[in-house]
Amino acid sequence: MRWITILDRRCRALLRRGVAERGLEAELGFHRERQIAANLAEGMPLAEARRQAALDFGGVEGFTEAAREARGLAWVHDLVPDLRFGLRLLRRSPGFSAFAVLTLALGIGINVALFTVLCAAALRPLPVPKAERLVTVAQHLASTPGADFSRNVHDDPTFVSWLEYRRYAAENRSLGGLAAYSPFVDTTLDNRAPILGTMTSCNYFAVLGIRPALGRFFAPDECATAGAGAVAVLSDAVWRREFAGERGVLGRTIVLNRTPFTVIGVAPPGFAGTVPVASGFWAPLTMQRAFSPNFNFIGDPNQSWLALLGRLKPGVSMARAAADLNVVAARMNALQPGRRTSVALAGATYLAMPSLRSAVSSASVLILAAVALVLLLACANLAGFLLARAEGRRKEVAVRLALGARRGRLIRQLLTESVLIAALGGFAGALAASFATPALFHLAMSHLPIAPEFHFTLRLAPDWRTWLYAFAIALLTAIAFGLAPALRATRTELTEAMKSGAAPGQTAALRAKPGAGRWQRRLVGAQVAACMILLLAAGLLLRGLGRVLRADPGFQLANVAAVKYDLAGAGYTPARAQAFQQQLASRVAALPGVSAVAQATLLPLGGSHDLTGVRTATGAPSHPVEYNSVSPSFFPLLGIAIQHGRNFTTVEAESGAHVLILARSTAQRIWPGQDAVGKTLDGWGAEWRVVGIAADAQVAGLGSTTSYIYRPAGPDPAADLKMLVRSRGASATLPQEVAATARALDPSLPLTAAPLAANLAATEALAKVVSALAAVLGGLALLLAVIGIYGMVAYAASLRGREIGIRMALGAGRGEVLALVVRQALAPVLWGAALGMAGFAAVALALTGVLYGVSPWDPVAFTAMPLLLLSVALLASYLPARRALAGDPVAVLRCD
Amino acid sequence: MPGTLDLLILRTLAPEPLHGWGIAQRIRLVSQSALQVGQGALYPALHRLYAQGWVRAEWRGTEHNRQARYYALTRAGRKHLEREQAQWERLSAAIGLVLNQE
């Protein structure tokens, strides 16, 4: 109970400070009186008795302070006067204060904005009641040593099979309910609008604890057997967009991927699923074959396709539930020989899926590092300015130290000032970020190549986490930029500083210079290094963008329409698919204005990749390659020349003959210096003969350097083929015409048609967004570094005013002195730049993925950016130096 | 030695409540003037002991009819004193053994 007493006493000491102080005075007065009386009793005269008592007493101020500190909360006691003192200082130099607050607001604002996005994705619980009791269950499979077992994975390797879900749900004792769902079901609504939905177990909504806005959610019998439950729940957004928000939608029949479903309910407005991409509808898992007719996921015990979401029973901890589920997991090992199963639980967020998390985290680490660097630059600037100011305050500090103020107390006071600046800056930054983040996020997303049916579920409104984060980094920054100046200001040789006060600007001021100057130069060096890193990153990304915009992809995109349809998803057998393809091709070729039609499983720059390994002989090392199955017309349609050998024949394409065409560089990689035509490759479990060499074309992706081989579009991949159509001139209506032709053949086939150039535009958009971000950050860094350099030179020049005056009085030329000042300023810039370049070169590899083939050590960027930085630095140091020299040297000397 | 003053004050307060001056006098008297506690050390120490809950304080009239702040041990303070005193005795005995070795 003692701690209650302590707390009580400390609070009282704080709240009733006046009472405590008066009490202390009375207590001390009493003591002095008794001492005087005792001295008198010993026979001292009255005056001497008083003097002795006073001597015994010592310095009153320091003593009351010590007693106060002993009461425990001295710093809170000092806070108000310190804050008042800090505010007075800020008001006294409004220019500096505004600059400092703005700089920090920028630095902190950017950090808070990024945090808001990450927090919304990774930290915030799902928007459902009692979300903190929801857990995601991830199953990790491994094989016992020596055993070899494999697994079919759809979406994420931690997903479970239908059978496993049933056992986890039935055999656990710690969950109030366990739901399963399969996200990202990409299909069409009523054969017209693309829509993204989720297949769920029938207790999904019950486990989440949400109620329908309209109608009902799934009943248990709707998930009883495979094929049961052709019912669907719509999201609020889809209900309003596609059905005008009519209540009559209940009981209506909608067609999802050619299968009729009855609408039974509408989800509440705030809920759009449990992954970052919004779900437009929900349907029972048992309807899986309606969405992918060629697969039977429910009946396949070796198919991972279900994410798990459970609600902990009251009083059960996550650790206990994990132990419980691992017991069930251990029983599963009997399902397959060599299998080792473990289960991990985590609080449910939008980013619970490991594959999503790793994709987001690798990108965000890069951006996080960049914005942290910007904040660091801002801090360095402020530290530099505070250092300069601390020099000006040396006399004041020295006097206070001599009067008995303690160093810790002074440091605290100086820190209060920087905390004040940081608090104001942090508040302004967080406020700006909370308004700007949603807008900026949507702006960036609207420029990214994302399908129209993708909507993000993230809520970017700031909450307590955002504010807490802003507060934490503001405090950290305050210490980062305030501590060094405060420490320096209070570490003073008393006599020397006092002397400098007696004769301002003389020896002491000259002697004071090296210390402060050294600190400032170090800060500027560090700043330039950080700025160099950001500039190089920006430079490289801009070079990448330039390469994308000027790219010659090696094939012709103009006047080509790309038509995508998923025959496999629509339930076509390979034979039927081939018939459909041939029919469609001949009808499209007959359309007016069409000059060529081709088929391919992968569309150029389409963002999908098929990978495999091929060998020159059995046992030879495997070459990783990307492959595409194409019709013979693919090459002439895209203008890719067959440089050697021959094209596929129509017969080969229709029969699926084992012949290959290799891209030129791929052939050289596999058989360096040899003629590849006529040679054979082992792949896809068969032997393939190379019949031709095609010109290199960046069909897989701009800047892609992977090996690429073409197979003939035979009967096997027929269901996966898409169509390319070239028109004679530019035709805006061609995609629609092709789509109409296809619908005439199969009215319910989901299909999209767009100009092929849109794929390039998507790549360009990504490059533009990334390099815009980098350019903004780099520009900001440059601005901050310039301010830092300018400040350093201006300050150094002002300190050396006298020295400059003497030099000029002794006959030094203006130019010489100028050169001297600038040269000295550029030293830290040079080593900072070198450091930054070295630092960046070490981490540049991380950017390779977004550079579109530009080397991460690209000489252009590594020349242009340092030159830019150096010339700006030169200007930033020349201007204040010239200003310092503008005055009359005699006046400068007389001023002392 | 750090902490020693706290121990002295607590022990002095053990028999009866005293005011600050009284504590200083008692320590001087008992130690036969070997230990002189200046106010500069005494009052901060008293306030620290108060803040930690080892002593309580109240204003009371003295025998000379003046108001003075009297300090007394709390129950926790008494236990703390016992612990600290035992600790000190062990320590000084140990130091004595080392210093008086043959």
Short mmCIF file of N, CA and C in Angstrom, two decimals, chain A residues 396-478:
data_model
loop_
_atom_site.label_atom_id
_atom_site.label_comp_id
_atom_site.label_asym_id
_atom_site.label_seq_id
_atom_site.Cartn_x
_atom_site.Cartn_y
_atom_site.Cartn_z
N GLU A 396 24.72 34.20 -20.99
CA GLU A 396 23.56 34.04 -20.11
C GLU A 396 23.67 32.74 -19.31
N VAL A 397 24.04 31.67 -20.04
CA VAL A 397 24.15 30.37 -19.39
C VAL A 397 25.24 30.39 -18.33
N ALA A 398 26.37 31.02 -18.69
CA ALA A 398 27.50 31.06 -17.76
C ALA A 398 27.11 31.79 -16.49
N VAL A 399 26.40 32.90 -16.65
CA VAL A 399 25.98 33.67 -15.47
C VAL A 399 25.08 32.82 -14.59
N ARG A 400 24.16 32.12 -15.21
CA ARG A 400 23.23 31.33 -14.41
C ARG A 400 23.95 30.18 -13.70
N LEU A 401 24.94 29.58 -14.41
CA LEU A 401 25.70 28.50 -13.77
C LEU A 401 26.46 29.06 -12.58
N ALA A 402 27.05 30.26 -12.75
CA ALA A 402 27.83 30.86 -11.67
C ALA A 402 26.94 31.18 -10.48
N LEU A 403 25.67 31.50 -10.73
CA LEU A 403 24.76 31.83 -9.64
C LEU A 403 24.26 30.58 -8.95
N GLY A 404 24.68 29.41 -9.42
CA GLY A 404 24.35 28.19 -8.69
C GLY A 404 23.26 27.35 -9.34
N ALA A 405 22.79 27.72 -10.53
CA ALA A 405 21.83 26.88 -11.21
C ALA A 405 22.54 25.59 -11.61
N ARG A 406 21.79 24.48 -11.52
CA ARG A 406 22.48 23.24 -11.85
C ARG A 406 22.36 22.93 -13.33
N ARG A 407 23.35 22.19 -13.86
CA ARG A 407 23.42 21.98 -15.30
C ARG A 407 22.19 21.22 -15.81
N GLY A 408 21.79 20.20 -15.03
CA GLY A 408 20.63 19.41 -15.44
C GLY A 408 19.40 20.27 -15.61
N ARG A 409 19.28 21.22 -14.69
CA ARG A 409 18.12 22.10 -14.71
C ARG A 409 18.13 22.97 -15.98
N LEU A 410 19.33 23.46 -16.33
CA LEU A 410 19.44 24.31 -17.52
C LEU A 410 19.16 23.51 -18.79
N ILE A 411 19.71 22.28 -18.83
CA ILE A 411 19.48 21.43 -20.00
C ILE A 411 17.99 21.20 -20.16
N ARG A 412 17.33 20.97 -19.00
CA ARG A 412 15.90 20.72 -19.05
C ARG A 412 15.17 21.93 -19.63
N GLN A 413 15.64 23.10 -19.23
CA GLN A 413 14.98 24.31 -19.71
C GLN A 413 15.18 24.47 -21.22
N LEU A 414 16.41 24.24 -21.66
CA LEU A 414 16.68 24.39 -23.10
C LEU A 414 15.91 23.34 -23.89
N LEU A 415 15.80 22.13 -23.31
CA LEU A 415 15.06 21.06 -24.01
C LEU A 415 13.58 21.39 -24.10
N THR A 416 13.07 22.06 -23.06
CA THR A 416 11.65 22.42 -23.10
C THR A 416 11.36 23.24 -24.34
N GLU A 417 12.29 24.09 -24.69
CA GLU A 417 12.11 24.92 -25.87
C GLU A 417 12.01 24.06 -27.12
N SER A 418 12.92 23.09 -27.25
CA SER A 418 12.86 22.28 -28.47
C SER A 418 11.64 21.36 -28.46
N VAL A 419 11.23 20.92 -27.26
CA VAL A 419 10.01 20.11 -27.19
C VAL A 419 8.82 20.94 -27.65
N LEU A 420 8.83 22.20 -27.28
CA LEU A 420 7.75 23.10 -27.68
C LEU A 420 7.68 23.21 -29.20
N ILE A 421 8.85 23.43 -29.81
CA ILE A 421 8.89 23.52 -31.27
C ILE A 421 8.40 22.22 -31.88
N ALA A 422 8.90 21.09 -31.34
CA ALA A 422 8.52 19.79 -31.89
C ALA A 422 7.04 19.54 -31.73
N ALA A 423 6.49 19.94 -30.57
CA ALA A 423 5.07 19.70 -30.33
C ALA A 423 4.23 20.48 -31.33
N LEU A 424 4.60 21.75 -31.53
CA LEU A 424 3.85 22.55 -32.49
C LEU A 424 3.98 21.96 -33.89
N GLY A 425 5.23 21.63 -34.25
CA GLY A 425 5.47 21.06 -35.58
C GLY A 425 4.76 19.74 -35.75
N GLY A 426 4.83 18.90 -34.71
CA GLY A 426 4.20 17.59 -34.79
C GLY A 426 2.70 17.71 -34.93
N PHE A 427 2.12 18.64 -34.17
CA PHE A 427 0.67 18.83 -34.23
C PHE A 427 0.27 19.30 -35.63
N ALA A 428 1.00 20.30 -36.13
CA ALA A 428 0.68 20.83 -37.47
C ALA A 428 0.84 19.72 -38.51
N GLY A 429 1.95 18.96 -38.39
CA GLY A 429 2.20 17.90 -39.36
C GLY A 429 1.13 16.82 -39.33
N ALA A 430 0.77 16.40 -38.11
CA ALA A 430 -0.22 15.33 -37.99
C ALA A 430 -1.57 15.80 -38.51
N LEU A 431 -1.89 17.06 -38.22
CA LEU A 431 -3.16 17.61 -38.68
C LEU A 431 -3.19 17.62 -40.20
N ALA A 432 -2.11 18.13 -40.80
CA ALA A 432 -2.04 18.19 -42.26
C ALA A 432 -2.12 16.79 -42.84
N ALA A 433 -1.38 15.86 -42.21
CA ALA A 433 -1.35 14.49 -42.72
C ALA A 433 -2.73 13.86 -42.65
N SER A 434 -3.46 14.12 -41.57
CA SER A 434 -4.75 13.45 -41.42
C SER A 434 -5.74 13.95 -42.47
N PHE A 435 -5.55 15.18 -42.93
CA PHE A 435 -6.42 15.66 -44.00
C PHE A 435 -5.95 15.18 -45.36
N ALA A 436 -4.62 15.20 -45.55
CA ALA A 436 -4.09 14.96 -46.89
C ALA A 436 -3.96 13.48 -47.23
N THR A 437 -3.75 12.61 -46.20
CA THR A 437 -3.45 11.21 -46.50
C THR A 437 -4.51 10.51 -47.35
N PRO A 438 -5.79 10.57 -46.95
CA PRO A 438 -6.78 9.85 -47.78
C PRO A 438 -6.77 10.36 -49.22
N ALA A 439 -6.68 11.68 -49.39
CA ALA A 439 -6.70 12.24 -50.74
C ALA A 439 -5.48 11.77 -51.53
N LEU A 440 -4.30 11.85 -50.90
CA LEU A 440 -3.07 11.45 -51.60
C LEU A 440 -3.10 9.97 -51.92
N PHE A 441 -3.59 9.16 -50.97
CA PHE A 441 -3.63 7.72 -51.17
C PHE A 441 -4.51 7.40 -52.38
N HIS A 442 -5.67 8.04 -52.43
CA HIS A 442 -6.57 7.74 -53.55
C HIS A 442 -6.02 8.27 -54.85
N LEU A 443 -5.31 9.40 -54.80
CA LEU A 443 -4.67 9.94 -56.00
C LEU A 443 -3.65 8.93 -56.53
N ALA A 444 -2.79 8.44 -55.61
CA ALA A 444 -1.76 7.49 -56.02
C ALA A 444 -2.41 6.22 -56.56
N MET A 445 -3.45 5.74 -55.87
CA MET A 445 -4.08 4.49 -56.28
C MET A 445 -4.79 4.65 -57.63
N SER A 446 -5.36 5.85 -57.88
CA SER A 446 -6.07 6.03 -59.14
C SER A 446 -5.10 6.06 -60.31
N HIS A 447 -3.80 6.29 -60.02
CA HIS A 447 -2.82 6.28 -61.10
C HIS A 447 -2.13 4.93 -61.25
N LEU A 448 -2.43 4.02 -60.34
CA LEU A 448 -1.77 2.71 -60.42
C LEU A 448 -2.58 1.78 -61.32
N PRO A 449 -1.90 0.84 -61.94
CA PRO A 449 -2.62 -0.09 -62.82
C PRO A 449 -3.44 -1.09 -62.02
N ILE A 450 -4.63 -0.70 -61.64
CA ILE A 450 -5.47 -1.57 -60.83
C ILE A 450 -6.81 -1.72 -61.53
N ALA A 451 -7.32 -2.93 -61.57
CA ALA A 451 -8.59 -3.19 -62.24
C ALA A 451 -9.71 -2.40 -61.57
N PRO A 452 -10.72 -1.98 -62.33
CA PRO A 452 -11.77 -1.10 -61.77
C PRO A 452 -12.57 -1.76 -60.66
N GLU A 453 -12.62 -3.10 -60.64
CA GLU A 453 -13.42 -3.74 -59.59
C GLU A 453 -12.66 -3.81 -58.26
N PHE A 454 -11.40 -3.34 -58.27
CA PHE A 454 -10.63 -3.30 -57.03
C PHE A 454 -10.91 -2.02 -56.26
N HIS A 455 -11.45 -2.17 -55.08
CA HIS A 455 -11.59 -1.01 -54.20
C HIS A 455 -10.91 -1.38 -52.91
N PHE A 456 -10.28 -0.37 -52.29
CA PHE A 456 -9.56 -0.69 -51.08
C PHE A 456 -10.44 -0.49 -49.86
N THR A 457 -10.32 -1.43 -48.93
CA THR A 457 -11.15 -1.39 -47.74
C THR A 457 -10.52 -0.51 -46.66
N LEU A 458 -9.26 -0.09 -46.85
CA LEU A 458 -8.55 0.60 -45.77
C LEU A 458 -9.26 1.90 -45.39
N ARG A 459 -9.41 2.10 -44.08
CA ARG A 459 -9.96 3.37 -43.61
C ARG A 459 -8.78 4.22 -43.15
N LEU A 460 -8.61 5.37 -43.78
CA LEU A 460 -7.41 6.15 -43.53
C LEU A 460 -7.65 7.31 -42.57
N ALA A 461 -8.84 7.36 -41.99
CA ALA A 461 -9.09 8.43 -41.01
C ALA A 461 -8.12 8.25 -39.84
N PRO A 462 -7.58 9.35 -39.32
CA PRO A 462 -6.64 9.22 -38.20
C PRO A 462 -7.36 8.73 -36.96
N ASP A 463 -6.71 7.93 -36.15
CA ASP A 463 -7.29 7.53 -34.87
C ASP A 463 -6.23 7.73 -33.80
N TRP A 464 -6.46 7.20 -32.62
CA TRP A 464 -5.51 7.46 -31.53
C TRP A 464 -4.12 6.94 -31.84
N ARG A 465 -4.04 5.89 -32.67
CA ARG A 465 -2.70 5.38 -33.01
C ARG A 465 -1.92 6.42 -33.78
N THR A 466 -2.60 7.07 -34.74
CA THR A 466 -1.93 8.10 -35.52
C THR A 466 -1.39 9.20 -34.61
N TRP A 467 -2.25 9.66 -33.70
CA TRP A 467 -1.83 10.75 -32.83
C TRP A 467 -0.72 10.32 -31.90
N LEU A 468 -0.83 9.11 -31.40
CA LEU A 468 0.22 8.60 -30.51
C LEU A 468 1.55 8.56 -31.25
N TYR A 469 1.49 8.09 -32.49
CA TYR A 469 2.71 8.00 -33.30
C TYR A 469 3.29 9.39 -33.53
N ALA A 470 2.42 10.34 -33.90
CA ALA A 470 2.88 11.71 -34.14
C ALA A 470 3.52 12.26 -32.87
N PHE A 471 2.87 12.01 -31.74
CA PHE A 471 3.40 12.50 -30.47
C PHE A 471 4.77 11.89 -30.19
N ALA A 472 4.88 10.57 -30.41
CA ALA A 472 6.14 9.88 -30.12
C ALA A 472 7.26 10.40 -31.00
N ILE A 473 7.00 10.55 -32.31
CA ILE A 473 8.13 11.00 -33.13
C ILE A 473 8.43 12.47 -32.88
N ALA A 474 7.42 13.26 -32.50
CA ALA A 474 7.70 14.66 -32.18
C ALA A 474 8.64 14.74 -30.98
N LEU A 475 8.36 13.92 -29.97
CA LEU A 475 9.19 13.92 -28.77
C LEU A 475 10.61 13.47 -29.12
N LEU A 476 10.68 12.41 -29.93
CA LEU A 476 11.99 11.89 -30.34
C LEU A 476 12.77 12.95 -31.10
N THR A 477 12.10 13.63 -32.02
CA THR A 477 12.79 14.66 -32.78
C THR A 477 13.25 15.77 -31.86
N ALA A 478 12.41 16.14 -30.89
CA ALA A 478 12.79 17.22 -29.99
C ALA A 478 14.10 16.88 -29.31
#
